Amino acid sequence: MNNTKAFLRKEYLLKRKQLSEIEFQNINQLIVDQFKHVDLSKINTLHLFLSITEKHEINTQLLIDYLKENHPSIKIAIPQSNLSTLTLNHFLIDENLVIEKNSWNIPEPVAGNQISPELIDMVLVPLIVVDKRGYRVGYGKGFYDRFLADCRPDIQRIGLSQFEPIDYIEGLHEFDLPLDACITPSQIIRF
């Protein structure tokens, strides 16, 4: 099997697209159920992405709702893409947050309270597919590789995957950072 990033990206985006609505909703609920087992006792600020649900990305609004209800003291940060520099800015979900869809149809902040990456304790990382070593294939622009490189060394990097890990991803580069863990519908995998 071809395990290059480009091939895997195409193959797993197709798999994601082919999920029935019932399968998609079931996967989302299973991810939330697994997330409930993550130790959040030392987390003050958690970062996660806002989903493009029409692309069958994991519905992170379910995770936001769970956190607000069960861990109201945890601050939640979400990204804003800078398309010219391929970097991310980070905004807190609070009463000042204003969200709109960008040119890639990604919902993201356009106004609110910005937060520094150094203040973030855990990042829920988007991915298309992950391997058994914790390396991931994203959309290929490097936004999260740059962001994670700017975070504290002790930050927890946890992927969210609709599919179980594959054996390995070929063609990694020096900027690829492995995850610490990944949540799949059936388990939490630590790397």
Short mmCIF file of N, CA and C in Angstrom, two decimals:
data_model
loop_
_atom_site.label_atom_id
_atom_site.label_comp_id
_atom_site.label_asym_id
_atom_site.label_seq_id
_atom_site.Cartn_x
_atom_site.Cartn_y
_atom_site.Cartn_z
N MET A 1 0.84 -1.19 0.00
CA MET A 1 0.00 0.00 0.00
C MET A 1 0.88 1.25 0.00
N ASN A 2 0.44 2.25 -0.72
CA ASN A 2 1.12 3.53 -0.78
C ASN A 2 0.81 4.29 0.51
N ASN A 3 1.84 4.65 1.27
CA ASN A 3 1.62 5.35 2.53
C ASN A 3 2.16 6.77 2.53
N THR A 4 2.26 7.37 1.34
CA THR A 4 2.67 8.77 1.29
C THR A 4 1.55 9.65 1.81
N LYS A 5 1.90 10.83 2.28
CA LYS A 5 0.90 11.74 2.82
C LYS A 5 -0.17 12.08 1.77
N ALA A 6 0.26 12.36 0.55
CA ALA A 6 -0.70 12.75 -0.50
C ALA A 6 -1.69 11.62 -0.78
N PHE A 7 -1.20 10.40 -0.87
CA PHE A 7 -2.09 9.27 -1.13
C PHE A 7 -3.04 9.05 0.04
N LEU A 8 -2.51 9.05 1.26
CA LEU A 8 -3.34 8.82 2.44
C LEU A 8 -4.38 9.92 2.61
N ARG A 9 -3.98 11.16 2.36
CA ARG A 9 -4.92 12.28 2.47
C ARG A 9 -6.10 12.04 1.53
N LYS A 10 -5.82 11.70 0.29
CA LYS A 10 -6.89 11.48 -0.70
C LYS A 10 -7.76 10.29 -0.29
N GLU A 11 -7.14 9.19 0.11
CA GLU A 11 -7.87 7.97 0.46
C GLU A 11 -8.77 8.17 1.68
N TYR A 12 -8.22 8.81 2.74
CA TYR A 12 -9.00 8.95 3.97
C TYR A 12 -10.03 10.08 3.90
N LEU A 13 -9.79 11.10 3.08
CA LEU A 13 -10.84 12.10 2.86
C LEU A 13 -12.03 11.46 2.13
N LEU A 14 -11.74 10.54 1.21
CA LEU A 14 -12.80 9.82 0.52
C LEU A 14 -13.56 8.92 1.51
N LYS A 15 -12.82 8.21 2.37
CA LYS A 15 -13.48 7.37 3.38
C LYS A 15 -14.40 8.21 4.26
N ARG A 16 -13.91 9.37 4.67
CA ARG A 16 -14.69 10.27 5.51
C ARG A 16 -15.96 10.71 4.78
N LYS A 17 -15.81 11.07 3.51
CA LYS A 17 -16.93 11.53 2.71
C LYS A 17 -17.98 10.43 2.53
N GLN A 18 -17.53 9.18 2.48
CA GLN A 18 -18.44 8.06 2.24
C GLN A 18 -19.17 7.59 3.50
N LEU A 19 -18.86 8.16 4.65
CA LEU A 19 -19.58 7.80 5.86
C LEU A 19 -21.05 8.20 5.72
N SER A 20 -21.95 7.30 6.09
CA SER A 20 -23.36 7.67 6.10
C SER A 20 -23.58 8.66 7.25
N GLU A 21 -24.69 9.35 7.22
CA GLU A 21 -24.98 10.32 8.29
C GLU A 21 -25.07 9.61 9.64
N ILE A 22 -25.63 8.42 9.66
CA ILE A 22 -25.73 7.65 10.91
C ILE A 22 -24.35 7.24 11.40
N GLU A 23 -23.49 6.76 10.50
CA GLU A 23 -22.11 6.40 10.89
C GLU A 23 -21.37 7.62 11.42
N PHE A 24 -21.53 8.75 10.75
CA PHE A 24 -20.86 9.98 11.14
C PHE A 24 -21.30 10.41 12.55
N GLN A 25 -22.60 10.42 12.80
CA GLN A 25 -23.11 10.81 14.12
C GLN A 25 -22.64 9.84 15.20
N ASN A 26 -22.62 8.55 14.88
CA ASN A 26 -22.17 7.54 15.82
C ASN A 26 -20.69 7.74 16.17
N ILE A 27 -19.86 7.98 15.17
CA ILE A 27 -18.43 8.23 15.40
C ILE A 27 -18.24 9.45 16.30
N ASN A 28 -18.99 10.51 16.03
CA ASN A 28 -18.88 11.72 16.86
C ASN A 28 -19.20 11.42 18.32
N GLN A 29 -20.25 10.67 18.56
CA GLN A 29 -20.63 10.36 19.94
C GLN A 29 -19.58 9.46 20.60
N LEU A 30 -19.04 8.51 19.86
CA LEU A 30 -18.01 7.63 20.41
C LEU A 30 -16.74 8.41 20.76
N ILE A 31 -16.39 9.40 19.95
CA ILE A 31 -15.23 10.26 20.25
C ILE A 31 -15.46 11.01 21.56
N VAL A 32 -16.66 11.57 21.73
CA VAL A 32 -16.99 12.28 22.97
C VAL A 32 -16.92 11.30 24.15
N ASP A 33 -17.46 10.11 23.98
CA ASP A 33 -17.42 9.10 25.06
C ASP A 33 -15.99 8.77 25.46
N GLN A 34 -15.09 8.66 24.48
CA GLN A 34 -13.68 8.39 24.79
C GLN A 34 -13.04 9.60 25.46
N PHE A 35 -13.37 10.80 24.98
CA PHE A 35 -12.80 12.03 25.54
C PHE A 35 -13.10 12.16 27.03
N LYS A 36 -14.22 11.64 27.46
CA LYS A 36 -14.61 11.72 28.88
C LYS A 36 -13.60 11.02 29.79
N HIS A 37 -12.74 10.17 29.22
CA HIS A 37 -11.73 9.44 29.99
C HIS A 37 -10.39 10.18 30.05
N VAL A 38 -10.28 11.32 29.36
CA VAL A 38 -9.04 12.09 29.36
C VAL A 38 -8.93 12.84 30.69
N ASP A 39 -7.74 12.79 31.30
CA ASP A 39 -7.50 13.49 32.56
C ASP A 39 -7.36 14.99 32.29
N LEU A 40 -8.32 15.75 32.74
CA LEU A 40 -8.32 17.20 32.54
C LEU A 40 -8.01 17.95 33.83
N SER A 41 -7.56 17.24 34.85
CA SER A 41 -7.39 17.85 36.18
C SER A 41 -6.35 18.97 36.20
N LYS A 42 -5.38 18.95 35.31
CA LYS A 42 -4.34 19.99 35.30
C LYS A 42 -4.48 20.93 34.10
N ILE A 43 -5.62 20.90 33.45
CA ILE A 43 -5.83 21.70 32.25
C ILE A 43 -6.58 22.99 32.60
N ASN A 44 -5.94 24.11 32.33
CA ASN A 44 -6.59 25.41 32.50
C ASN A 44 -7.16 25.92 31.18
N THR A 45 -6.40 25.71 30.09
CA THR A 45 -6.83 26.16 28.77
C THR A 45 -6.64 25.03 27.76
N LEU A 46 -7.71 24.71 27.06
CA LEU A 46 -7.72 23.66 26.05
C LEU A 46 -8.01 24.29 24.70
N HIS A 47 -7.27 23.88 23.69
CA HIS A 47 -7.44 24.41 22.34
C HIS A 47 -8.06 23.33 21.46
N LEU A 48 -9.06 23.70 20.70
CA LEU A 48 -9.60 22.77 19.70
C LEU A 48 -10.05 23.55 18.48
N PHE A 49 -10.24 22.83 17.39
CA PHE A 49 -10.63 23.44 16.13
C PHE A 49 -12.16 23.42 16.00
N LEU A 50 -12.69 24.32 15.23
CA LEU A 50 -14.11 24.29 14.90
C LEU A 50 -14.28 23.49 13.61
N SER A 51 -15.24 22.62 13.59
CA SER A 51 -15.41 21.66 12.50
C SER A 51 -16.06 22.26 11.26
N ILE A 52 -15.69 21.69 10.14
CA ILE A 52 -16.44 21.89 8.90
C ILE A 52 -17.29 20.62 8.79
N THR A 53 -18.48 20.66 9.38
CA THR A 53 -19.28 19.44 9.49
C THR A 53 -19.74 18.92 8.13
N GLU A 54 -19.90 19.83 7.16
CA GLU A 54 -20.30 19.35 5.83
C GLU A 54 -19.19 18.53 5.17
N LYS A 55 -17.96 18.63 5.69
CA LYS A 55 -16.86 17.78 5.20
C LYS A 55 -16.68 16.57 6.11
N HIS A 56 -17.66 16.34 6.99
CA HIS A 56 -17.63 15.21 7.92
C HIS A 56 -16.42 15.24 8.84
N GLU A 57 -15.95 16.45 9.19
CA GLU A 57 -14.93 16.55 10.23
C GLU A 57 -15.59 16.24 11.57
N ILE A 58 -14.82 15.72 12.49
CA ILE A 58 -15.34 15.41 13.82
C ILE A 58 -16.05 16.65 14.38
N ASN A 59 -17.24 16.45 14.90
CA ASN A 59 -18.05 17.56 15.40
C ASN A 59 -17.53 18.00 16.76
N THR A 60 -16.65 18.99 16.76
CA THR A 60 -16.04 19.46 18.01
C THR A 60 -17.02 20.27 18.86
N GLN A 61 -18.15 20.68 18.29
CA GLN A 61 -19.14 21.39 19.12
C GLN A 61 -19.64 20.48 20.24
N LEU A 62 -19.69 19.18 19.99
CA LEU A 62 -20.08 18.22 21.03
C LEU A 62 -19.07 18.23 22.18
N LEU A 63 -17.79 18.37 21.85
CA LEU A 63 -16.75 18.43 22.88
C LEU A 63 -16.82 19.76 23.64
N ILE A 64 -17.09 20.83 22.93
CA ILE A 64 -17.25 22.14 23.58
C ILE A 64 -18.41 22.09 24.56
N ASP A 65 -19.53 21.53 24.12
CA ASP A 65 -20.70 21.42 25.00
C ASP A 65 -20.39 20.58 26.23
N TYR A 66 -19.68 19.46 26.03
CA TYR A 66 -19.30 18.59 27.16
C TYR A 66 -18.42 19.36 28.15
N LEU A 67 -17.42 20.07 27.62
CA LEU A 67 -16.51 20.82 28.49
C LEU A 67 -17.24 21.91 29.26
N LYS A 68 -18.10 22.66 28.59
CA LYS A 68 -18.83 23.74 29.25
C LYS A 68 -19.71 23.19 30.38
N GLU A 69 -20.31 22.04 30.15
CA GLU A 69 -21.22 21.47 31.14
C GLU A 69 -20.49 20.79 32.30
N ASN A 70 -19.39 20.08 31.98
CA ASN A 70 -18.73 19.24 32.98
C ASN A 70 -17.42 19.80 33.52
N HIS A 71 -16.83 20.76 32.81
CA HIS A 71 -15.55 21.36 33.22
C HIS A 71 -15.61 22.87 32.94
N PRO A 72 -16.54 23.57 33.56
CA PRO A 72 -16.74 24.99 33.23
C PRO A 72 -15.55 25.88 33.55
N SER A 73 -14.62 25.42 34.39
CA SER A 73 -13.46 26.26 34.71
C SER A 73 -12.38 26.22 33.62
N ILE A 74 -12.47 25.25 32.72
CA ILE A 74 -11.48 25.17 31.63
C ILE A 74 -11.82 26.20 30.56
N LYS A 75 -10.83 27.03 30.25
CA LYS A 75 -10.99 27.99 29.14
C LYS A 75 -10.79 27.23 27.84
N ILE A 76 -11.59 27.57 26.83
CA ILE A 76 -11.49 26.92 25.53
C ILE A 76 -11.03 27.96 24.51
N ALA A 77 -9.96 27.61 23.77
CA ALA A 77 -9.44 28.48 22.72
C ALA A 77 -9.67 27.81 21.36
N ILE A 78 -9.91 28.65 20.36
CA ILE A 78 -10.11 28.15 19.00
C ILE A 78 -9.22 28.95 18.04
N PRO A 79 -8.87 28.35 16.90
CA PRO A 79 -7.93 29.01 15.99
C PRO A 79 -8.59 29.93 14.97
N GLN A 80 -7.78 30.88 14.53
CA GLN A 80 -8.08 31.73 13.39
C GLN A 80 -6.91 31.59 12.43
N SER A 81 -7.19 31.25 11.18
CA SER A 81 -6.14 31.03 10.19
C SER A 81 -5.67 32.34 9.58
N ASN A 82 -4.35 32.50 9.49
CA ASN A 82 -3.78 33.60 8.73
C ASN A 82 -3.33 32.97 7.41
N LEU A 83 -4.12 33.16 6.37
CA LEU A 83 -3.88 32.47 5.11
C LEU A 83 -2.63 32.95 4.39
N SER A 84 -2.16 34.14 4.70
CA SER A 84 -0.95 34.64 4.02
C SER A 84 0.32 34.07 4.65
N THR A 85 0.31 33.83 5.96
CA THR A 85 1.51 33.30 6.63
C THR A 85 1.38 31.83 7.01
N LEU A 86 0.19 31.26 6.79
CA LEU A 86 -0.11 29.87 7.16
C LEU A 86 0.15 29.61 8.65
N THR A 87 -0.23 30.59 9.46
CA THR A 87 -0.10 30.47 10.91
C THR A 87 -1.49 30.61 11.54
N LEU A 88 -1.56 30.34 12.83
CA LEU A 88 -2.82 30.43 13.55
C LEU A 88 -2.73 31.48 14.66
N ASN A 89 -3.83 32.20 14.86
CA ASN A 89 -4.04 33.01 16.04
C ASN A 89 -5.07 32.27 16.87
N HIS A 90 -5.16 32.58 18.17
CA HIS A 90 -6.01 31.79 19.06
C HIS A 90 -6.89 32.72 19.89
N PHE A 91 -8.18 32.38 19.95
CA PHE A 91 -9.16 33.20 20.64
C PHE A 91 -9.94 32.37 21.64
N LEU A 92 -10.25 32.98 22.77
CA LEU A 92 -11.04 32.30 23.79
C LEU A 92 -12.53 32.30 23.41
N ILE A 93 -13.20 31.21 23.73
CA ILE A 93 -14.65 31.17 23.59
C ILE A 93 -15.21 31.89 24.82
N ASP A 94 -15.71 33.07 24.59
CA ASP A 94 -16.33 33.86 25.66
C ASP A 94 -17.35 34.81 25.04
N GLU A 95 -17.88 35.73 25.83
CA GLU A 95 -18.94 36.63 25.37
C GLU A 95 -18.46 37.60 24.30
N ASN A 96 -17.16 37.78 24.12
CA ASN A 96 -16.62 38.71 23.12
C ASN A 96 -16.32 38.05 21.77
N LEU A 97 -16.45 36.74 21.70
CA LEU A 97 -16.09 36.01 20.49
C LEU A 97 -17.11 36.22 19.37
N VAL A 98 -16.59 36.53 18.18
CA VAL A 98 -17.42 36.63 16.97
C VAL A 98 -16.85 35.65 15.96
N ILE A 99 -17.70 34.77 15.43
CA ILE A 99 -17.25 33.73 14.49
C ILE A 99 -17.92 33.94 13.13
N GLU A 100 -17.11 33.80 12.07
CA GLU A 100 -17.62 33.81 10.69
C GLU A 100 -16.86 32.74 9.92
N LYS A 101 -17.37 32.37 8.77
CA LYS A 101 -16.67 31.39 7.93
C LYS A 101 -15.66 32.13 7.04
N ASN A 102 -14.44 31.54 6.93
CA ASN A 102 -13.41 32.16 6.10
C ASN A 102 -13.56 31.69 4.64
N SER A 103 -12.60 32.05 3.80
CA SER A 103 -12.69 31.72 2.37
C SER A 103 -12.63 30.22 2.10
N TRP A 104 -12.16 29.42 3.08
CA TRP A 104 -12.14 27.96 2.94
C TRP A 104 -13.35 27.32 3.61
N ASN A 105 -14.32 28.15 4.00
CA ASN A 105 -15.55 27.71 4.65
C ASN A 105 -15.32 27.16 6.06
N ILE A 106 -14.22 27.59 6.67
CA ILE A 106 -13.90 27.18 8.04
C ILE A 106 -14.47 28.22 9.00
N PRO A 107 -15.30 27.80 9.97
CA PRO A 107 -15.77 28.77 10.96
C PRO A 107 -14.62 29.15 11.88
N GLU A 108 -14.40 30.46 12.03
CA GLU A 108 -13.30 30.89 12.89
C GLU A 108 -13.55 32.30 13.40
N PRO A 109 -12.80 32.68 14.46
CA PRO A 109 -12.99 34.00 15.06
C PRO A 109 -12.61 35.14 14.12
N VAL A 110 -13.39 36.21 14.19
CA VAL A 110 -13.01 37.45 13.50
C VAL A 110 -12.82 38.56 14.52
N ALA A 111 -13.27 38.32 15.77
CA ALA A 111 -13.08 39.27 16.87
C ALA A 111 -13.20 38.51 18.18
N GLY A 112 -12.54 39.04 19.20
CA GLY A 112 -12.62 38.41 20.51
C GLY A 112 -11.34 38.59 21.28
N ASN A 113 -11.18 37.80 22.33
CA ASN A 113 -10.00 37.88 23.19
C ASN A 113 -8.95 36.87 22.74
N GLN A 114 -7.84 37.41 22.22
CA GLN A 114 -6.77 36.56 21.73
C GLN A 114 -5.94 36.03 22.90
N ILE A 115 -5.38 34.83 22.73
CA ILE A 115 -4.58 34.19 23.77
C ILE A 115 -3.28 33.69 23.15
N SER A 116 -2.22 33.73 23.93
CA SER A 116 -0.90 33.28 23.48
C SER A 116 -0.81 31.75 23.55
N PRO A 117 -0.11 31.12 22.59
CA PRO A 117 0.06 29.66 22.62
C PRO A 117 0.70 29.15 23.91
N GLU A 118 1.54 29.98 24.55
CA GLU A 118 2.21 29.54 25.78
C GLU A 118 1.24 29.29 26.93
N LEU A 119 0.02 29.83 26.83
CA LEU A 119 -0.96 29.66 27.89
C LEU A 119 -1.84 28.42 27.71
N ILE A 120 -1.64 27.72 26.61
CA ILE A 120 -2.47 26.56 26.29
C ILE A 120 -1.84 25.29 26.87
N ASP A 121 -2.65 24.48 27.54
CA ASP A 121 -2.16 23.26 28.19
C ASP A 121 -2.40 22.00 27.37
N MET A 122 -3.44 21.99 26.55
CA MET A 122 -3.79 20.82 25.76
C MET A 122 -4.35 21.29 24.42
N VAL A 123 -3.95 20.58 23.36
CA VAL A 123 -4.47 20.87 22.02
C VAL A 123 -5.13 19.60 21.48
N LEU A 124 -6.38 19.72 21.07
CA LEU A 124 -7.04 18.64 20.34
C LEU A 124 -6.77 18.91 18.86
N VAL A 125 -5.96 18.06 18.27
CA VAL A 125 -5.38 18.30 16.95
C VAL A 125 -6.22 17.64 15.86
N PRO A 126 -6.58 18.39 14.82
CA PRO A 126 -7.31 17.78 13.70
C PRO A 126 -6.36 16.92 12.88
N LEU A 127 -6.90 15.90 12.27
CA LEU A 127 -6.10 15.06 11.40
C LEU A 127 -7.01 14.31 10.46
N ILE A 128 -6.41 13.77 9.42
CA ILE A 128 -7.14 12.95 8.46
C ILE A 128 -6.86 11.48 8.76
N VAL A 129 -5.59 11.18 9.05
CA VAL A 129 -5.20 9.81 9.43
C VAL A 129 -3.96 9.93 10.31
N VAL A 130 -3.78 8.96 11.20
CA VAL A 130 -2.64 8.93 12.12
C VAL A 130 -1.98 7.56 12.01
N ASP A 131 -0.68 7.51 12.31
CA ASP A 131 -0.03 6.20 12.32
C ASP A 131 0.26 5.76 13.75
N LYS A 132 0.74 4.55 13.89
CA LYS A 132 0.93 3.95 15.22
C LYS A 132 2.08 4.57 16.00
N ARG A 133 2.81 5.50 15.38
CA ARG A 133 3.88 6.22 16.08
C ARG A 133 3.41 7.60 16.54
N GLY A 134 2.19 7.98 16.14
CA GLY A 134 1.65 9.28 16.54
C GLY A 134 1.82 10.37 15.50
N TYR A 135 2.31 10.04 14.32
CA TYR A 135 2.43 11.04 13.26
C TYR A 135 1.10 11.11 12.51
N ARG A 136 0.77 12.31 12.04
CA ARG A 136 -0.52 12.54 11.42
C ARG A 136 -0.40 13.11 10.03
N VAL A 137 -1.46 12.90 9.26
CA VAL A 137 -1.63 13.58 7.98
C VAL A 137 -2.76 14.58 8.19
N GLY A 138 -2.47 15.85 7.91
CA GLY A 138 -3.49 16.89 7.96
C GLY A 138 -3.86 17.29 6.55
N TYR A 139 -4.30 18.53 6.40
CA TYR A 139 -4.68 19.00 5.07
C TYR A 139 -3.48 19.45 4.24
N GLY A 140 -2.29 19.51 4.83
CA GLY A 140 -1.09 19.73 4.06
C GLY A 140 -0.54 21.14 4.02
N LYS A 141 -1.10 22.04 4.79
CA LYS A 141 -0.61 23.42 4.80
C LYS A 141 0.35 23.71 5.95
N GLY A 142 0.41 22.83 6.95
CA GLY A 142 1.36 22.98 8.04
C GLY A 142 0.95 23.92 9.16
N PHE A 143 -0.32 24.34 9.18
CA PHE A 143 -0.79 25.26 10.23
C PHE A 143 -0.49 24.71 11.63
N TYR A 144 -0.88 23.45 11.86
CA TYR A 144 -0.73 22.89 13.20
C TYR A 144 0.72 22.55 13.53
N ASP A 145 1.53 22.18 12.54
CA ASP A 145 2.96 21.94 12.80
C ASP A 145 3.61 23.23 13.31
N ARG A 146 3.29 24.36 12.67
CA ARG A 146 3.84 25.66 13.10
C ARG A 146 3.32 26.02 14.50
N PHE A 147 2.03 25.85 14.71
CA PHE A 147 1.42 26.19 15.99
C PHE A 147 2.02 25.35 17.11
N LEU A 148 2.09 24.04 16.93
CA LEU A 148 2.60 23.16 18.00
C LEU A 148 4.06 23.44 18.31
N ALA A 149 4.82 23.88 17.31
CA ALA A 149 6.23 24.23 17.54
C ALA A 149 6.34 25.48 18.42
N ASP A 150 5.31 26.32 18.44
CA ASP A 150 5.31 27.54 19.26
C ASP A 150 4.79 27.31 20.68
N CYS A 151 4.30 26.13 20.95
CA CYS A 151 3.71 25.84 22.27
C CYS A 151 4.79 25.40 23.26
N ARG A 152 4.43 25.38 24.52
CA ARG A 152 5.34 24.90 25.56
C ARG A 152 5.70 23.44 25.30
N PRO A 153 6.89 23.01 25.71
CA PRO A 153 7.27 21.62 25.49
C PRO A 153 6.37 20.61 26.21
N ASP A 154 5.73 21.03 27.31
CA ASP A 154 4.90 20.10 28.08
C ASP A 154 3.44 20.08 27.65
N ILE A 155 3.10 20.77 26.56
CA ILE A 155 1.71 20.78 26.11
C ILE A 155 1.29 19.36 25.72
N GLN A 156 0.04 19.03 25.98
CA GLN A 156 -0.49 17.73 25.58
C GLN A 156 -1.09 17.85 24.18
N ARG A 157 -0.57 17.06 23.24
CA ARG A 157 -1.03 17.05 21.85
C ARG A 157 -1.86 15.78 21.64
N ILE A 158 -3.18 15.95 21.53
CA ILE A 158 -4.07 14.80 21.40
C ILE A 158 -4.84 14.91 20.09
N GLY A 159 -4.66 13.93 19.23
CA GLY A 159 -5.37 13.91 17.95
C GLY A 159 -6.78 13.39 18.11
N LEU A 160 -7.62 13.77 17.17
CA LEU A 160 -8.98 13.25 17.08
C LEU A 160 -9.12 12.56 15.73
N SER A 161 -9.33 11.25 15.75
CA SER A 161 -9.37 10.48 14.51
C SER A 161 -10.63 9.65 14.38
N GLN A 162 -11.26 9.74 13.24
CA GLN A 162 -12.45 8.94 12.97
C GLN A 162 -12.09 7.49 12.67
N PHE A 163 -10.82 7.25 12.37
CA PHE A 163 -10.39 5.92 11.97
C PHE A 163 -9.25 5.45 12.87
N GLU A 164 -9.06 4.16 12.92
CA GLU A 164 -7.97 3.58 13.70
C GLU A 164 -6.64 3.89 13.01
N PRO A 165 -5.52 3.88 13.76
CA PRO A 165 -4.23 4.23 13.17
C PRO A 165 -3.77 3.20 12.12
N ILE A 166 -3.02 3.70 11.17
CA ILE A 166 -2.37 2.82 10.20
C ILE A 166 -0.96 2.53 10.73
N ASP A 167 -0.25 1.60 10.08
CA ASP A 167 1.08 1.21 10.58
C ASP A 167 2.08 2.35 10.55
N TYR A 168 2.19 3.03 9.41
CA TYR A 168 3.16 4.12 9.31
C TYR A 168 2.80 5.05 8.15
N ILE A 169 3.30 6.27 8.27
CA ILE A 169 3.16 7.29 7.23
C ILE A 169 4.55 7.53 6.65
N GLU A 170 4.65 7.48 5.33
CA GLU A 170 5.93 7.75 4.64
C GLU A 170 6.07 9.25 4.39
N GLY A 171 7.32 9.67 4.22
CA GLY A 171 7.59 11.03 3.77
C GLY A 171 7.46 12.09 4.85
N LEU A 172 7.74 11.72 6.09
CA LEU A 172 7.71 12.71 7.16
C LEU A 172 8.86 13.68 6.96
N HIS A 173 8.69 14.91 7.46
CA HIS A 173 9.78 15.87 7.39
C HIS A 173 10.13 16.34 8.79
N GLU A 174 11.18 17.12 8.91
CA GLU A 174 11.73 17.50 10.21
C GLU A 174 10.75 18.30 11.07
N PHE A 175 9.74 18.92 10.45
CA PHE A 175 8.79 19.74 11.20
C PHE A 175 7.60 18.94 11.72
N ASP A 176 7.46 17.69 11.29
CA ASP A 176 6.36 16.85 11.76
C ASP A 176 6.60 16.48 13.22
N LEU A 177 5.63 16.81 14.06
CA LEU A 177 5.71 16.48 15.48
C LEU A 177 4.71 15.36 15.79
N PRO A 178 5.15 14.33 16.50
CA PRO A 178 4.20 13.27 16.84
C PRO A 178 3.23 13.75 17.93
N LEU A 179 2.07 13.16 17.93
CA LEU A 179 1.09 13.41 18.97
C LEU A 179 1.49 12.67 20.24
N ASP A 180 0.96 13.10 21.37
CA ASP A 180 1.15 12.36 22.62
C ASP A 180 0.12 11.24 22.73
N ALA A 181 -1.05 11.48 22.15
CA ALA A 181 -2.14 10.50 22.22
C ALA A 181 -3.09 10.79 21.07
N CYS A 182 -4.00 9.85 20.83
CA CYS A 182 -5.03 10.04 19.82
C CYS A 182 -6.31 9.37 20.31
N ILE A 183 -7.41 10.08 20.14
CA ILE A 183 -8.72 9.54 20.48
C ILE A 183 -9.37 9.05 19.19
N THR A 184 -9.73 7.76 19.19
CA THR A 184 -10.48 7.17 18.08
C THR A 184 -11.85 6.78 18.63
N PRO A 185 -12.76 6.33 17.78
CA PRO A 185 -14.06 5.91 18.31
C PRO A 185 -13.98 4.75 19.30
N SER A 186 -12.92 3.97 19.25
CA SER A 186 -12.86 2.78 20.12
C SER A 186 -11.87 2.87 21.27
N GLN A 187 -10.98 3.86 21.25
CA GLN A 187 -9.93 3.87 22.28
C GLN A 187 -9.19 5.20 22.34
N ILE A 188 -8.41 5.36 23.40
CA ILE A 188 -7.41 6.43 23.49
C ILE A 188 -6.06 5.75 23.39
N ILE A 189 -5.30 6.13 22.40
CA ILE A 189 -4.00 5.52 22.15
C ILE A 189 -2.93 6.50 22.64
N ARG A 190 -2.00 6.02 23.44
CA ARG A 190 -0.87 6.85 23.89
C ARG A 190 0.36 6.44 23.08
N PHE A 191 1.12 7.44 22.66
CA PHE A 191 2.31 7.16 21.83
C PHE A 191 3.58 7.37 22.65
#
